[in-house]
Coordinates of C-alpha atoms in Angstrom, one line a residue:
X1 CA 21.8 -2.8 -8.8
X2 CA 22.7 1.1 -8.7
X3 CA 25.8 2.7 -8.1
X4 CA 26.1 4.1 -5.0
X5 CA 29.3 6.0 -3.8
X6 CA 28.7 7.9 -7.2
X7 CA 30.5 11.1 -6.7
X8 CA 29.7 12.8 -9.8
X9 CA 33.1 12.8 -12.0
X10 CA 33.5 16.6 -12.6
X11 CA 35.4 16.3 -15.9
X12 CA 38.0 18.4 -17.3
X13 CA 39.4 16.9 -20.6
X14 CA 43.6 17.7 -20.7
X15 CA 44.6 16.1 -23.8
X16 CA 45.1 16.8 -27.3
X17 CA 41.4 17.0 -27.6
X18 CA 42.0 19.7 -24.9
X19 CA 44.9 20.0 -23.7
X20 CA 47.5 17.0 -22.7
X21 CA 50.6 16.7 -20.3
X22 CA 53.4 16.5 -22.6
X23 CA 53.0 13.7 -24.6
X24 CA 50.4 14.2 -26.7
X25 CA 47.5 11.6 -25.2
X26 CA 44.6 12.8 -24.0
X27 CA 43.9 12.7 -20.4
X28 CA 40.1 13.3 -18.3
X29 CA 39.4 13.6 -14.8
X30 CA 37.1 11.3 -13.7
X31 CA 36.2 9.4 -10.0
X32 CA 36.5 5.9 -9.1
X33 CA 33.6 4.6 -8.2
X34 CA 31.8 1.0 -7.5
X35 CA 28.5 -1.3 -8.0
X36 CA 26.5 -1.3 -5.3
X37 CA 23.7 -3.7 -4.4
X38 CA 20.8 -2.8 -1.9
X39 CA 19.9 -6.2 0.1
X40 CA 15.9 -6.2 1.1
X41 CA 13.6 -8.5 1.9
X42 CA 10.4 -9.0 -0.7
X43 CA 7.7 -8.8 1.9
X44 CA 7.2 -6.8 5.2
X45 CA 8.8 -8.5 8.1
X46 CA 10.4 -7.2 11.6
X47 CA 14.0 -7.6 11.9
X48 CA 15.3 -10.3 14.7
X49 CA 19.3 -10.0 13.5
X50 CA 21.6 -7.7 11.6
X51 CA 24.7 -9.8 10.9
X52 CA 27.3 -7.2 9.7
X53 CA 28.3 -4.0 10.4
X54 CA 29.4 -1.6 7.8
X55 CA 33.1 -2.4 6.2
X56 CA 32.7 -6.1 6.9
X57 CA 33.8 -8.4 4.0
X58 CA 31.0 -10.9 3.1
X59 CA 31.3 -13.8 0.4
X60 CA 28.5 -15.0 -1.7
X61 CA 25.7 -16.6 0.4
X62 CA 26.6 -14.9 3.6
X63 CA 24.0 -13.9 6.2
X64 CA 23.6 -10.4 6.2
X65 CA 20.0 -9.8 8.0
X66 CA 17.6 -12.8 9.6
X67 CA 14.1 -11.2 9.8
X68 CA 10.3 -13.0 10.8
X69 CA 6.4 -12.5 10.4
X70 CA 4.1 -13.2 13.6
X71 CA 2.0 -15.6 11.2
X72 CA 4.1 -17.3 9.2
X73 CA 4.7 -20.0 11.5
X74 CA 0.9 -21.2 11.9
X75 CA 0.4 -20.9 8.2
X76 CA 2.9 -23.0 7.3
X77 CA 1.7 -25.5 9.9
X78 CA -1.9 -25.1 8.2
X79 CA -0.5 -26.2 4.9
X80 CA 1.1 -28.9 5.6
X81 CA -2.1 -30.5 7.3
X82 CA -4.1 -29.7 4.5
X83 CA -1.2 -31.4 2.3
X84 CA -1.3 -34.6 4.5
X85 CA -5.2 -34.5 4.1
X86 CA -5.0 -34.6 0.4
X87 CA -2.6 -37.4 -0.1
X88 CA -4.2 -39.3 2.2
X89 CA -7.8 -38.5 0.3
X90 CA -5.4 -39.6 -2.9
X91 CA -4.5 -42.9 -1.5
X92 CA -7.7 -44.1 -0.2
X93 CA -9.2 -43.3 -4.0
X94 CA -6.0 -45.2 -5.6
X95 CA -6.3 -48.2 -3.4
X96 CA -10.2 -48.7 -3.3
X97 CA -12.4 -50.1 -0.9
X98 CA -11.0 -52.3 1.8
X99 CA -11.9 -55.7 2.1
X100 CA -13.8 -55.3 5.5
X101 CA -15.7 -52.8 3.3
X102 CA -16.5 -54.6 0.3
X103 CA -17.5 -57.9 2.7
X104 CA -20.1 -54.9 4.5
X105 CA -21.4 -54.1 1.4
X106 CA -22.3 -57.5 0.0
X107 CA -23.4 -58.5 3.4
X108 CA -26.5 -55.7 3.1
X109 CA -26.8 -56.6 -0.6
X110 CA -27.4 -60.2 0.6
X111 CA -30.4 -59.0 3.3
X112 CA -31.7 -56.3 0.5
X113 CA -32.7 -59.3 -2.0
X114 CA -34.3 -61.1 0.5
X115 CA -36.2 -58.5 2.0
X116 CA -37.2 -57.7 -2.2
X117 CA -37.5 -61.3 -2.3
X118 CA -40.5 -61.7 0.2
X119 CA -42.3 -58.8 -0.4
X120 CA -42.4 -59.6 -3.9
X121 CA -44.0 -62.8 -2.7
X122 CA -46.5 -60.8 -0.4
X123 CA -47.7 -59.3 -3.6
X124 CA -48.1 -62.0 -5.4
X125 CA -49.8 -63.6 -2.2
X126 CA -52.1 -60.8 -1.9
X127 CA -53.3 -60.0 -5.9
X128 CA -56.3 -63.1 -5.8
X129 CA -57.0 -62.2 -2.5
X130 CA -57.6 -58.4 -3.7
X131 CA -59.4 -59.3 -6.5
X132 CA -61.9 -61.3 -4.5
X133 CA -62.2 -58.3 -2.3
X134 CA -60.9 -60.4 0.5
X135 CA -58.8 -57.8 2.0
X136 CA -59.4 -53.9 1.7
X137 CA -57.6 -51.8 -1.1
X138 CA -55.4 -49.9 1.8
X139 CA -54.2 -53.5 2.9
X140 CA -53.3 -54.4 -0.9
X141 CA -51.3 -50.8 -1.5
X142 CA -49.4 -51.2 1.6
X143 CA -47.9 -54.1 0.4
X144 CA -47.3 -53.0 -2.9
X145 CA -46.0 -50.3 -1.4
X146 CA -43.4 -52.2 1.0
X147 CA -42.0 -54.4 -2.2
X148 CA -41.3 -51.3 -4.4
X149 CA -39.2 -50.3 -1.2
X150 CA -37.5 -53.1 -1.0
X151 CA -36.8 -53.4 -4.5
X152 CA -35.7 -49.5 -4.0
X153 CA -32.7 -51.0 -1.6
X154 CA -31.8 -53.8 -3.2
X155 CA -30.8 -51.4 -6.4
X156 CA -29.3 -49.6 -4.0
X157 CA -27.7 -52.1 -2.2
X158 CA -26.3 -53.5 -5.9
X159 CA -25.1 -50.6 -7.1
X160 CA -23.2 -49.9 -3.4
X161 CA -21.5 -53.3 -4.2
X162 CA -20.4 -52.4 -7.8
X163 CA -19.2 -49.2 -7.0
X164 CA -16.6 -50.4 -4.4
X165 CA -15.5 -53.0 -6.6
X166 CA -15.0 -50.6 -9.3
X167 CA -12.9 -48.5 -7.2
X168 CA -12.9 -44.7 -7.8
X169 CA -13.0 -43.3 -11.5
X170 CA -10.1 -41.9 -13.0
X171 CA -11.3 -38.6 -13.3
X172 CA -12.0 -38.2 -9.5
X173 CA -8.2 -39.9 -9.1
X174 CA -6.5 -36.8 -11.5
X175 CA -8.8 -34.5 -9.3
X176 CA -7.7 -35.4 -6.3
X177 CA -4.1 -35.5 -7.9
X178 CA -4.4 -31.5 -8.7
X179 CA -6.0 -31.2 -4.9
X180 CA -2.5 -32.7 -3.8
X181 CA -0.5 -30.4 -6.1
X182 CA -2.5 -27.5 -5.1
X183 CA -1.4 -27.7 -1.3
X184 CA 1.7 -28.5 -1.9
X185 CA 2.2 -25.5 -4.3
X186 CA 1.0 -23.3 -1.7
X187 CA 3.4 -25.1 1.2
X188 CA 6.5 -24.6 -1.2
X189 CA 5.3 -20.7 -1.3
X190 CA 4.8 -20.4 2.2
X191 CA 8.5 -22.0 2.9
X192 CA 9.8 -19.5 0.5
X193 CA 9.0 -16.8 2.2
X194 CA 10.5 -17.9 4.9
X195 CA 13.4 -18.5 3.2
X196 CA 13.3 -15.1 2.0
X197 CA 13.4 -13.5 5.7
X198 CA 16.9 -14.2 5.3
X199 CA 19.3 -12.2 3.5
X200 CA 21.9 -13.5 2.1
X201 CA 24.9 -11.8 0.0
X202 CA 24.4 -12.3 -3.5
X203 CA 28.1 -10.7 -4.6
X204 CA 30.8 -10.7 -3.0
X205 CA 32.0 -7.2 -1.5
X206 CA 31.7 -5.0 1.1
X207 CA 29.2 -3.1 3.5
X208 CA 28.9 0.0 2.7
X209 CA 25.6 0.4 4.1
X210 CA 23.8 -0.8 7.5
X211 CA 20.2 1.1 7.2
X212 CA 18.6 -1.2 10.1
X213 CA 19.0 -2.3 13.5
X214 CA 16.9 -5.1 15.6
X215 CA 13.1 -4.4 15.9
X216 CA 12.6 -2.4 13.5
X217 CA 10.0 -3.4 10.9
X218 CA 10.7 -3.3 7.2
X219 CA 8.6 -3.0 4.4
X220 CA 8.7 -4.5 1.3
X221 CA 11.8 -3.8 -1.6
X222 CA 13.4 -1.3 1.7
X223 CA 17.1 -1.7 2.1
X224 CA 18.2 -3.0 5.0
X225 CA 22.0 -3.5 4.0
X226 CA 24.0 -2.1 0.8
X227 CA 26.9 -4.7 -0.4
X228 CA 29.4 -2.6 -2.9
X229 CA 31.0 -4.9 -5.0
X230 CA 35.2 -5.3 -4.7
X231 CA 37.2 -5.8 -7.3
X232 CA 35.0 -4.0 -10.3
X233 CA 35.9 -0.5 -10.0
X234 CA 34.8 1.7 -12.6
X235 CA 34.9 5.7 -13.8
X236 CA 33.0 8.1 -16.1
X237 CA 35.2 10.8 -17.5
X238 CA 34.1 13.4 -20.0
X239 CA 35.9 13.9 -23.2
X240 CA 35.1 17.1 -25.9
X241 CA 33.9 16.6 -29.4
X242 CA 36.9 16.0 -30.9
X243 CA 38.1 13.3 -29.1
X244 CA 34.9 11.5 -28.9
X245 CA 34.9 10.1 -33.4
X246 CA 38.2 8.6 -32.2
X247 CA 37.0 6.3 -29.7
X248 CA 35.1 3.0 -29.5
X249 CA 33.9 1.0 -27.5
X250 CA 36.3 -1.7 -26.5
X251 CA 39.3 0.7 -26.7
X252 CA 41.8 0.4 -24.4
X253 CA 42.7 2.8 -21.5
X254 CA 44.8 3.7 -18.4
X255 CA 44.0 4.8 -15.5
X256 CA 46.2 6.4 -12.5
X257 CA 45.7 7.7 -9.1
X258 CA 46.6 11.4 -8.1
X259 CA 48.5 9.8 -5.1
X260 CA 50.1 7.1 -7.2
X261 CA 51.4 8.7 -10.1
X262 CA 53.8 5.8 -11.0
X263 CA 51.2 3.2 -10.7
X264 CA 48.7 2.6 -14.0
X265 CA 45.6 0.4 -14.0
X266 CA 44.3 -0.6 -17.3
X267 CA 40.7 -0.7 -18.6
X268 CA 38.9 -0.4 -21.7
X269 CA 36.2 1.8 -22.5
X270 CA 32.7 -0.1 -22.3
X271 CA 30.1 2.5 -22.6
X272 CA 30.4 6.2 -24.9
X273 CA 27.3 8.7 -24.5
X274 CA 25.7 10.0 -27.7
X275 CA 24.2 13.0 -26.0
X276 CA 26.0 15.8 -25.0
X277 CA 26.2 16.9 -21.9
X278 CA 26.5 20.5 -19.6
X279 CA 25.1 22.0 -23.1
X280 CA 22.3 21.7 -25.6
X281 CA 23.1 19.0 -27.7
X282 CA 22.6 21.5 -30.9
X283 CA 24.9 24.5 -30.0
X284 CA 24.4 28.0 -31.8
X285 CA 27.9 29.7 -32.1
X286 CA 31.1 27.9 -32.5
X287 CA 32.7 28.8 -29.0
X288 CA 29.5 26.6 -27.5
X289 CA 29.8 23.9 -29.5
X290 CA 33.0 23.7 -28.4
X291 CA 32.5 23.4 -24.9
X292 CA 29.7 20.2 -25.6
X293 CA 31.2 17.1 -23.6
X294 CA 30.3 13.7 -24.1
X295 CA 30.5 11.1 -20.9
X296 CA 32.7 8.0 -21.7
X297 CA 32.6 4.7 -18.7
X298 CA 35.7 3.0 -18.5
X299 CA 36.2 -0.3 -16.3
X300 CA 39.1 -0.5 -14.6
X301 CA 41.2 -4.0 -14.1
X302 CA 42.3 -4.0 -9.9
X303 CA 43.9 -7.0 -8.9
X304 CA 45.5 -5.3 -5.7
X305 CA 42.3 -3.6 -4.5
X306 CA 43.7 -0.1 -4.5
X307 CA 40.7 1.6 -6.2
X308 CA 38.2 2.5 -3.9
X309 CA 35.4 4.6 -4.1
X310 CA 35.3 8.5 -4.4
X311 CA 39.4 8.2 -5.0
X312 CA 40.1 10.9 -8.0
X313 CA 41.4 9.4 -11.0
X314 CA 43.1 10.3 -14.8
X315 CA 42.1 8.2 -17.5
X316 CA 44.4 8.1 -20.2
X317 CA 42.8 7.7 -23.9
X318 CA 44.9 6.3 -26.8
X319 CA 42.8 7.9 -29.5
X320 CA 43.6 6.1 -33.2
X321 CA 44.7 8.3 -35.6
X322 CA 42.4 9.7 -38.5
X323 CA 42.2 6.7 -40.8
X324 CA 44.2 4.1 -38.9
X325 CA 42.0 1.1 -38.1
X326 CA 42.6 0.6 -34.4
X327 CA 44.2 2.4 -31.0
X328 CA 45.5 -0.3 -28.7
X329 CA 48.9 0.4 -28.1
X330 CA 50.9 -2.8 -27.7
X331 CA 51.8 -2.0 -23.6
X332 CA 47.7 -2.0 -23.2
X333 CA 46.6 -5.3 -25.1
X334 CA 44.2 -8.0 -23.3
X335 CA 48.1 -8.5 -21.3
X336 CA 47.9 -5.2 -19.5
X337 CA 43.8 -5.9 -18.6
X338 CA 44.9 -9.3 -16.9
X339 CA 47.3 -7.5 -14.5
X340 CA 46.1 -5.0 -11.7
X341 CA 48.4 -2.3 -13.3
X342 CA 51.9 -1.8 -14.6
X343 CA 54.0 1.3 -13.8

């Protein structure tokens, strides 16, 4: 947020801190001015729309600028396959085996045990015959050799069958949970950049600003439109060294157009500068610390939209007198700041 549409106020106090117009309040010149928001997009992106034109009225939420990345489209497709191939993954672990899957599986545990069965048999066939040298050592190891395989597959086989029954282990379930979560973290950031290729008003106001036309590419945090806000006018004035002990923050003001002398808009003073300004803050003679000047903000109440930007105004201060506790007449209490102005 910055304040564009700052015309620096060129300040010339007039009141009894200076000089005043006849009534003994001090008076500074100041210039209205207004928030101003620049609009832009948070990555590069090629504009496709600008919505508004400049000294359009746009409401919170408006479309101001629709803008769109060659890629973005594919990507997001990307992720949202490799989201529906994690929960799918997810679902087959949480449901188990199927039946079909489980019969399979005993159905080859079934032919593994008989298959360990008769070669175990073949070596017990074979041992006398070994011993009596009846068939040759190679003959004898090749059996021996074909029952430890069997054996082999019917652990196998077992273990196949136990597994499925089982079902997966929790610990591969929560990591395939965190797979799930994973893609569809990186889907929800994928869709928000696409939300974020359009801009939308985020204040209420007007454009005071149109920096981009279709085509043109943008780069990150680059303005493409500047919203000024309505309706929160504001002014810095500049007050001497005199004034400033006998103002705080809170004070009430009022405020009044060169153009519309009879009109008055109140306000109260929400911000007073500490350092001096237009000199050094430490002055060496008396005449220059005489000319130090201290910058005071004031907002302004506008209910009928009559302060705009750059318009010259004079803020009227209500300084309290040395020892009296406050400086809010009783024309400018919190009555005066819920009205746009009161001649």
């Amino acid at each position: 947020m910055r304040s564009a549409l700052a015309i620096t106020a060129c300040a010339t106090l007039l009141g009894a801190s200076g000089c005043n117009r006849g009534d003994g309040e001090p008076v500074a010149m100041g210039t209205v001015e207004v928030v101003e928001v620049d609009v832009a997009p948070m990555v590069p992106a090629r504009v496709t729309k600008v919505w508004v034109r400049e000294g359009d009225m746009v409401r919170v939420g408006d479309t101001l600028v629709s803008l769109t990345q060659a890629t973005l489209a594919p990507d997001i497709e990307g992720r949202r396959a490799r989201v529906a191939g994690m929960e799918a993954r997810l679902r087959d672990l949480q449901a188990g085996a199927r039946p079909a899957q489980r019969e399979r599986a005993e159905a080859e545990l079934r032919i593994a045990e008989a298959e360990a069965g008769r070669t175990a048999s073949d070596v017990t066939r074979f041992t006398p015959l070994a011993a009596e040298g009846n068939i040759s050592a190679q003959q004898f190891e090749a059996v021996r050799t074909a029952a430890a395989t069997a054996a082999a597959r019917r652990d196998a086989a077992r273990e196949s069958v136990r597994l499925l029954r089982e079902g997966a282990r929790p610990n591969e379930i929560r990591a395939a949970q965190a797979e799930v979560e994973s893609a569809r973290a990186s889907l929800a950031s994928a869709l928000q950049t696409a939300s974020d290729l359009t801009l939308v008003a985020a204040n209420a106001g007007m454009i005071t600003g149109r920096h981009v036309e279709p085509g043109e590419i943008l780069g990150a945090g680059e303005p493409a439109v500047t919203v000024g806000g309505v309706g929160t006018p504001w002014a810095r004035v500049y007050i001497d060294q005199r004034l400033l002990p006998r103002l705080a923050i809170g004070d009430t003001v009022t405020a009044v157009l060169d153009a519309f002398p009879d009109r008055r808009f109140a306000g109260r003073i929400v911000a007073l500068n500490d350092r001096a300004e237009f000199t050094p803050r430490v002055a060496l003679t008396e005449d220059e610390r005489a000319d130090l000047l201290f910058g005071v903000k004031v907002d302004l109440v506008d209910r009928d939209n009559m302060l705009k930007a750059g318009l010259p105004v004079s803020v009227r201060f209500y300084p309290r007198a040395e020892g009296a506790p406050a400086n809010v007449p009783g024309m400018l209490g919190d009555t005066a700041l819920r009205r746009s102005g009161t001649p």
